[in-house]
Amino acid sequence: MSSEPTEGDFDHPNQQLRRSVIIALPFAFALSTIAVVLRLVARRVHGTRLYLDDYLIIVALIFKYGCSIGVVILLWNGLGSHITMIPQKNLDVYFQIGWSNGFVYPLCIAFIKLSILASYKRLFAARSMSVAVTLVATAVVLWVVGVSVAGVLSCVPVAKFWHREIPGRCIDPATFYYGQQIPNIVTDVVLLAMPLKSVWALPIAKTQRALLSGVFLVGVLTLIFDIVRLVAMIHITEMGPDITYNQAPVAVWTCTEAAVGIIAACLSHLRPLFHLGPSRRLWRQPSPEMRKRELNPPPEEGFSTDDTLFDPWGTQHSGFTGHSVCVESGK
């Protein structure tokens, strides 16, 4: 691969491309870590145990660290430099890390999605939500298994991924990218839509419903980054063989997408950290009419609010339930 000349100025790496990666990497690393740490602190402050969704997001963060470490190694071994200027030993390391990203990145994204789904199943006890969570979780697991296997076996033999002179065959990169990202985008759309009906069916003020929906819709950012990353990946396949030079934008979006996904998964769990004092509470004392509606909610079709465990702000079983939105679970 490195023996073929590539058009361009090979005297210097593209410092602007490298700088964008160097800036994005620590920000994504720090913000995703802070989000998970604050989520765990919120559990501690509220005096509740860790749930399955908390453990899943911790696993996702570990894989996010794997992605970040991989990008650092790529920077050390030529990311942003023209491929003809990189020694073969560095190219070997570069493509080995690229090969490992074929399963590390999907695993990170899958555990983020599974954490969100576990939250839905815990917070919304309606049978329809439970069935939806099971179906979507199954789709996510099938996706990550399929994409990971395809990534590992993208070249046969595997070593051909970093030694292209070895006899064998590799799958078309554009086909792999579409297969990886399109299901990723579709499941993100589904995850965004799943809780909205239940949230808007809660017997609370419209402004509070809008705020609660807004927490979930923060995930729209993840969806946007999914699409941008796919466009960047397809663009690479059309730019010729200078992969080490052209791949920097994809590295930026890969770091950012996973971090935003983790942040979106954690935001709705941070309410206990920002509970204001009695004179400055965000949620006012419910009116008598609102209390009556909370105790006797109207019947709803589809998702039920009678048996919901939905309490995104962590107010159940706390000393603040008299002044906060709290929907009791069925007993």
Short mmCIF file of C-alpha atoms in Angstrom, two decimals:
data_model
loop_
_atom_site.label_atom_id
_atom_site.label_comp_id
_atom_site.label_asym_id
_atom_site.label_seq_id
_atom_site.Cartn_x
_atom_site.Cartn_y
_atom_site.Cartn_z
CA MET A 1 0.00 0.00 0.00
CA SER A 2 2.72 2.46 0.95
CA SER A 3 4.65 1.77 -2.29
CA GLU A 4 2.03 3.54 -4.45
CA PRO A 5 2.49 7.30 -4.80
CA THR A 6 -0.32 9.54 -3.65
CA GLU A 7 -0.87 13.05 -4.96
CA GLY A 8 -0.25 15.89 -2.54
CA ASP A 9 2.39 17.61 -0.48
CA PHE A 10 4.12 14.89 1.49
CA ASP A 11 6.64 17.13 3.25
CA HIS A 12 4.41 17.92 6.22
CA PRO A 13 1.36 16.37 7.89
CA ASN A 14 -1.89 18.31 7.92
CA GLN A 15 -1.53 19.96 11.30
CA GLN A 16 -5.04 21.41 11.09
CA LEU A 17 -6.55 17.93 10.77
CA ARG A 18 -4.39 16.59 13.57
CA ARG A 19 -5.24 19.59 15.75
CA SER A 20 -8.97 18.94 15.36
CA VAL A 21 -8.47 15.38 16.61
CA ILE A 22 -6.22 16.49 19.46
CA ILE A 23 -8.85 19.03 20.59
CA ALA A 24 -11.86 16.72 20.24
CA LEU A 25 -10.25 13.73 21.94
CA PRO A 26 -9.71 15.11 25.49
CA PHE A 27 -13.03 16.99 25.47
CA ALA A 28 -14.94 13.85 24.52
CA PHE A 29 -12.97 11.80 27.03
CA ALA A 30 -13.51 14.26 29.88
CA LEU A 31 -17.19 15.02 29.25
CA SER A 32 -18.22 11.37 28.95
CA THR A 33 -16.30 10.53 32.12
CA ILE A 34 -17.83 13.45 34.04
CA ALA A 35 -21.33 12.45 32.92
CA VAL A 36 -20.96 8.89 34.21
CA VAL A 37 -19.29 9.99 37.46
CA LEU A 38 -22.07 12.51 38.13
CA ARG A 39 -24.65 9.82 37.44
CA LEU A 40 -23.05 7.56 40.05
CA VAL A 41 -22.77 10.46 42.51
CA ALA A 42 -26.47 11.20 41.98
CA ARG A 43 -27.27 7.62 42.95
CA ARG A 44 -25.16 8.06 46.08
CA VAL A 45 -26.76 11.40 46.97
CA HIS A 46 -30.22 9.97 46.57
CA GLY A 47 -29.34 6.84 48.55
CA THR A 48 -30.32 4.38 45.83
CA ARG A 49 -28.42 1.36 44.60
CA LEU A 50 -26.92 1.01 41.15
CA TYR A 51 -29.24 -0.50 38.56
CA LEU A 52 -28.54 -2.55 35.44
CA ASP A 53 -28.57 0.57 33.26
CA ASP A 54 -25.84 2.10 35.45
CA TYR A 55 -23.58 -0.92 35.02
CA LEU A 56 -24.20 -0.97 31.27
CA ILE A 57 -23.21 2.69 30.88
CA ILE A 58 -20.02 2.00 32.85
CA VAL A 59 -19.17 -0.77 30.38
CA ALA A 60 -19.92 1.64 27.51
CA LEU A 61 -17.52 4.16 29.05
CA ILE A 62 -14.79 1.51 29.22
CA PHE A 63 -15.20 0.83 25.51
CA LYS A 64 -15.20 4.60 24.93
CA TYR A 65 -11.80 4.67 26.62
CA GLY A 66 -10.73 1.93 24.21
CA CYS A 67 -11.79 4.09 21.25
CA SER A 68 -9.95 7.10 22.68
CA ILE A 69 -6.76 5.13 23.30
CA GLY A 70 -6.99 3.80 19.76
CA VAL A 71 -7.17 7.33 18.35
CA VAL A 72 -4.12 8.36 20.41
CA ILE A 73 -2.19 5.43 18.92
CA LEU A 74 -3.36 6.46 15.45
CA LEU A 75 -1.98 9.96 16.08
CA TRP A 76 1.35 8.49 17.12
CA ASN A 77 1.49 6.38 13.99
CA GLY A 78 0.57 8.80 11.25
CA LEU A 79 -3.03 10.03 11.47
CA GLY A 80 -3.11 13.27 9.48
CA SER A 81 0.08 12.43 7.58
CA HIS A 82 0.27 11.24 3.98
CA ILE A 83 0.55 7.49 3.75
CA THR A 84 3.69 7.53 1.56
CA MET A 85 5.59 9.36 4.31
CA ILE A 86 4.84 6.82 7.05
CA PRO A 87 7.29 3.94 7.77
CA GLN A 88 5.87 0.47 7.19
CA LYS A 89 6.15 -0.51 10.86
CA ASN A 90 3.96 2.47 11.81
CA LEU A 91 1.48 1.63 9.07
CA ASP A 92 1.19 -1.90 10.45
CA VAL A 93 0.25 -0.51 13.87
CA TYR A 94 -2.07 2.06 12.28
CA PHE A 95 -4.11 -0.52 10.39
CA GLN A 96 -4.14 -2.96 13.30
CA ILE A 97 -5.76 -0.26 15.43
CA GLY A 98 -8.17 0.49 12.59
CA TRP A 99 -9.07 -3.20 12.49
CA SER A 100 -9.72 -3.31 16.27
CA ASN A 101 -12.00 -0.28 15.97
CA GLY A 102 -14.26 -2.44 13.84
CA PHE A 103 -15.56 -4.09 17.03
CA VAL A 104 -14.57 -1.71 19.87
CA TYR A 105 -16.67 1.16 18.50
CA PRO A 106 -19.85 -0.91 17.87
CA LEU A 107 -19.59 -2.43 21.35
CA CYS A 108 -19.37 1.05 22.89
CA ILE A 109 -22.44 2.23 20.97
CA ALA A 110 -24.37 -0.98 21.72
CA PHE A 111 -23.84 -0.72 25.48
CA ILE A 112 -25.01 2.91 25.41
CA LYS A 113 -28.21 1.83 23.68
CA LEU A 114 -28.72 -1.13 26.02
CA SER A 115 -28.26 1.16 29.03
CA ILE A 116 -30.97 3.49 27.72
CA LEU A 117 -33.27 0.54 27.04
CA ALA A 118 -32.68 -0.84 30.54
CA SER A 119 -33.65 2.59 31.92
CA TYR A 120 -36.86 2.53 29.91
CA LYS A 121 -37.77 -0.93 31.17
CA ARG A 122 -37.10 0.08 34.78
CA LEU A 123 -38.89 3.43 34.64
CA PHE A 124 -41.87 2.47 32.48
CA ALA A 125 -43.57 -0.67 33.77
CA ALA A 126 -46.27 -0.81 31.08
CA ARG A 127 -46.28 -4.13 29.24
CA SER A 128 -46.17 -2.44 25.84
CA MET A 129 -42.94 -0.66 26.81
CA SER A 130 -41.45 -3.91 28.11
CA VAL A 131 -42.21 -5.64 24.81
CA ALA A 132 -40.79 -2.72 22.83
CA VAL A 133 -37.61 -2.71 24.92
CA THR A 134 -37.14 -6.45 24.38
CA LEU A 135 -37.58 -6.14 20.62
CA VAL A 136 -35.24 -3.16 20.26
CA ALA A 137 -32.63 -4.71 22.59
CA THR A 138 -32.70 -7.87 20.48
CA ALA A 139 -32.15 -5.78 17.34
CA VAL A 140 -29.24 -3.94 19.00
CA VAL A 141 -27.58 -7.20 20.09
CA LEU A 142 -27.99 -8.72 16.61
CA TRP A 143 -26.57 -5.53 15.08
CA VAL A 144 -23.49 -5.41 17.31
CA VAL A 145 -22.76 -9.11 16.83
CA GLY A 146 -23.15 -8.86 13.06
CA VAL A 147 -21.12 -5.66 12.72
CA SER A 148 -18.36 -6.90 15.05
CA VAL A 149 -18.00 -10.20 13.19
CA ALA A 150 -18.01 -8.35 9.86
CA GLY A 151 -15.38 -5.95 11.19
CA VAL A 152 -13.10 -8.71 12.45
CA LEU A 153 -13.47 -10.67 9.20
CA SER A 154 -13.49 -7.66 6.88
CA CYS A 155 -10.38 -9.15 5.32
CA VAL A 156 -9.69 -12.88 4.91
CA PRO A 157 -7.12 -13.73 6.08
CA VAL A 158 -7.37 -11.13 8.85
CA ALA A 159 -3.73 -10.05 8.46
CA LYS A 160 -4.54 -8.76 4.98
CA PHE A 161 -6.20 -5.76 6.67
CA TRP A 162 -2.73 -4.38 7.53
CA HIS A 163 -0.65 -6.34 4.98
CA ARG A 164 -2.47 -5.73 1.72
CA GLU A 165 0.14 -7.63 -0.27
CA ILE A 166 -1.05 -10.90 1.31
CA PRO A 167 -3.29 -12.93 -1.05
CA GLY A 168 -6.93 -12.83 0.00
CA ARG A 169 -9.96 -10.58 -0.20
CA CYS A 170 -11.56 -7.69 1.71
CA ILE A 171 -15.15 -6.46 1.77
CA ASP A 172 -16.02 -3.15 0.17
CA PRO A 173 -15.50 -0.42 2.83
CA ALA A 174 -18.55 1.60 1.75
CA THR A 175 -20.77 -1.47 2.08
CA PHE A 176 -19.41 -2.09 5.59
CA TYR A 177 -19.92 1.54 6.62
CA TYR A 178 -23.54 1.55 5.42
CA GLY A 179 -24.19 -1.74 7.20
CA GLN A 180 -22.70 -0.35 10.40
CA GLN A 181 -24.28 3.10 10.50
CA ILE A 182 -27.75 2.76 8.96
CA PRO A 183 -29.03 0.32 11.65
CA ASN A 184 -27.28 2.53 14.21
CA ILE A 185 -29.21 5.56 12.98
CA VAL A 186 -32.52 3.67 12.82
CA THR A 187 -32.24 2.37 16.39
CA ASP A 188 -31.36 5.87 17.62
CA VAL A 189 -34.57 7.19 16.06
CA VAL A 190 -36.54 4.42 17.76
CA LEU A 191 -34.86 5.12 21.13
CA LEU A 192 -35.79 8.78 20.87
CA ALA A 193 -39.42 8.03 20.06
CA MET A 194 -40.08 5.22 22.55
CA PRO A 195 -40.60 7.22 25.80
CA LEU A 196 -42.37 10.24 24.37
CA LYS A 197 -45.92 8.87 24.53
CA SER A 198 -45.48 7.75 28.14
CA VAL A 199 -43.91 11.05 29.18
CA TRP A 200 -46.68 13.10 27.59
CA ALA A 201 -49.32 10.86 29.19
CA LEU A 202 -48.11 11.65 32.71
CA PRO A 203 -50.57 13.75 34.79
CA ILE A 204 -48.26 16.75 35.09
CA ALA A 205 -48.20 20.28 33.74
CA LYS A 206 -47.50 20.74 30.04
CA THR A 207 -44.35 22.72 30.73
CA GLN A 208 -43.00 19.86 32.82
CA ARG A 209 -43.89 17.38 30.09
CA ALA A 210 -41.99 19.50 27.61
CA LEU A 211 -38.95 19.63 29.88
CA LEU A 212 -39.02 15.88 30.44
CA SER A 213 -39.30 15.25 26.71
CA GLY A 214 -36.42 17.64 26.17
CA VAL A 215 -34.18 15.46 28.32
CA PHE A 216 -34.77 12.54 25.99
CA LEU A 217 -34.49 14.67 22.86
CA VAL A 218 -30.96 15.65 23.80
CA GLY A 219 -30.24 12.34 22.11
CA VAL A 220 -31.03 14.07 18.82
CA LEU A 221 -27.42 15.27 18.92
CA THR A 222 -26.27 11.66 18.87
CA LEU A 223 -28.45 11.02 15.84
CA ILE A 224 -26.95 14.02 14.05
CA PHE A 225 -23.43 12.81 14.77
CA ASP A 226 -24.39 9.34 13.52
CA ILE A 227 -25.38 10.81 10.18
CA VAL A 228 -22.36 13.12 9.92
CA ARG A 229 -20.03 10.23 10.73
CA LEU A 230 -21.60 8.08 8.00
CA VAL A 231 -21.18 10.88 5.46
CA ALA A 232 -17.53 11.33 6.49
CA MET A 233 -16.86 7.59 6.25
CA ILE A 234 -18.37 7.32 2.77
CA HIS A 235 -16.42 10.41 1.72
CA ILE A 236 -13.19 8.64 2.69
CA THR A 237 -13.93 5.78 0.30
CA GLU A 238 -14.13 8.29 -2.56
CA MET A 239 -10.89 10.14 -1.75
CA GLY A 240 -8.34 7.55 -2.84
CA PRO A 241 -5.76 5.46 -0.99
CA ASP A 242 -4.31 8.19 1.27
CA ILE A 243 -6.29 6.82 4.21
CA THR A 244 -4.02 8.09 6.99
CA TYR A 245 -4.37 11.65 5.71
CA ASN A 246 -8.10 11.53 5.00
CA GLN A 247 -9.27 9.68 8.12
CA ALA A 248 -8.84 12.50 10.65
CA PRO A 249 -12.43 13.84 10.36
CA VAL A 250 -13.83 10.36 10.98
CA ALA A 251 -11.67 10.07 14.10
CA VAL A 252 -13.15 13.35 15.37
CA TRP A 253 -16.75 12.23 14.79
CA THR A 254 -16.11 8.79 16.27
CA CYS A 255 -14.81 10.33 19.51
CA THR A 256 -17.61 12.88 19.66
CA GLU A 257 -20.52 10.58 18.77
CA ALA A 258 -19.78 8.06 21.52
CA ALA A 259 -19.26 10.82 24.10
CA VAL A 260 -22.53 12.57 23.23
CA GLY A 261 -24.35 9.24 23.43
CA ILE A 262 -23.03 8.62 26.93
CA ILE A 263 -23.92 12.14 28.03
CA ALA A 264 -27.45 11.81 26.62
CA ALA A 265 -27.88 8.50 28.46
CA CYS A 266 -26.84 10.11 31.77
CA LEU A 267 -28.60 13.47 31.73
CA SER A 268 -31.99 12.25 32.90
CA HIS A 269 -30.40 10.67 36.00
CA LEU A 270 -28.70 13.80 37.37
CA ARG A 271 -31.71 15.56 38.93
CA PRO A 272 -30.77 14.80 42.59
CA LEU A 273 -27.57 16.84 42.14
CA PHE A 274 -29.51 19.97 41.26
CA HIS A 275 -32.43 19.81 43.68
CA LEU A 276 -32.91 23.38 44.89
CA GLY A 277 -33.90 24.44 48.40
CA PRO A 278 -37.55 24.93 49.45
CA SER A 279 -37.58 28.61 48.49
CA ARG A 280 -35.93 28.08 45.09
CA ARG A 281 -37.33 24.81 43.82
CA LEU A 282 -37.74 24.40 40.10
CA TRP A 283 -40.98 22.44 40.55
CA ARG A 284 -43.71 24.32 42.41
CA GLN A 285 -46.18 22.82 44.87
CA PRO A 286 -48.87 21.10 42.76
CA SER A 287 -52.31 22.70 42.80
CA PRO A 288 -55.30 20.79 44.26
CA GLU A 289 -56.50 20.07 40.73
CA MET A 290 -53.10 18.68 39.79
CA ARG A 291 -52.99 16.50 42.91
CA LYS A 292 -56.44 15.15 42.04
CA ARG A 293 -55.26 14.30 38.55
CA GLU A 294 -52.14 12.61 39.94
CA LEU A 295 -54.24 10.44 42.28
CA ASN A 296 -56.89 9.67 39.65
CA PRO A 297 -55.23 9.81 36.23
CA PRO A 298 -57.51 9.39 33.21
CA PRO A 299 -57.35 6.01 31.46
CA GLU A 300 -54.86 5.89 28.60
CA GLU A 301 -54.61 3.62 25.62
CA GLY A 302 -51.31 2.00 24.77
CA PHE A 303 -48.69 2.85 27.35
CA SER A 304 -50.18 2.83 30.84
CA THR A 305 -49.34 5.49 33.39
CA ASP A 306 -51.04 3.69 36.27
CA ASP A 307 -48.22 1.22 36.80
CA THR A 308 -45.33 3.31 35.61
CA LEU A 309 -42.14 3.56 37.63
CA PHE A 310 -41.16 6.67 35.73
CA ASP A 311 -39.26 9.04 37.98
CA PRO A 312 -36.44 10.55 35.95
CA TRP A 313 -35.44 13.04 38.62
CA GLY A 314 -34.93 10.49 41.36
CA THR A 315 -37.68 11.83 43.63
CA GLN A 316 -39.38 8.57 44.57
CA HIS A 317 -38.99 7.53 48.20
CA SER A 318 -37.24 10.79 49.08
CA GLY A 319 -38.04 13.58 51.47
CA PHE A 320 -38.87 15.90 48.59
CA THR A 321 -41.81 14.03 47.07
CA GLY A 322 -44.26 16.56 48.49
CA HIS A 323 -42.86 19.23 46.23
CA SER A 324 -41.78 17.19 43.23
CA VAL A 325 -43.31 15.19 40.47
CA CYS A 326 -43.66 11.67 41.79
CA VAL A 327 -45.67 8.82 40.28
CA GLU A 328 -46.05 5.91 42.64
CA SER A 329 -45.41 2.43 41.36
CA GLY A 330 -48.14 -0.14 41.41
CA LYS A 331 -48.17 -2.42 44.39
#
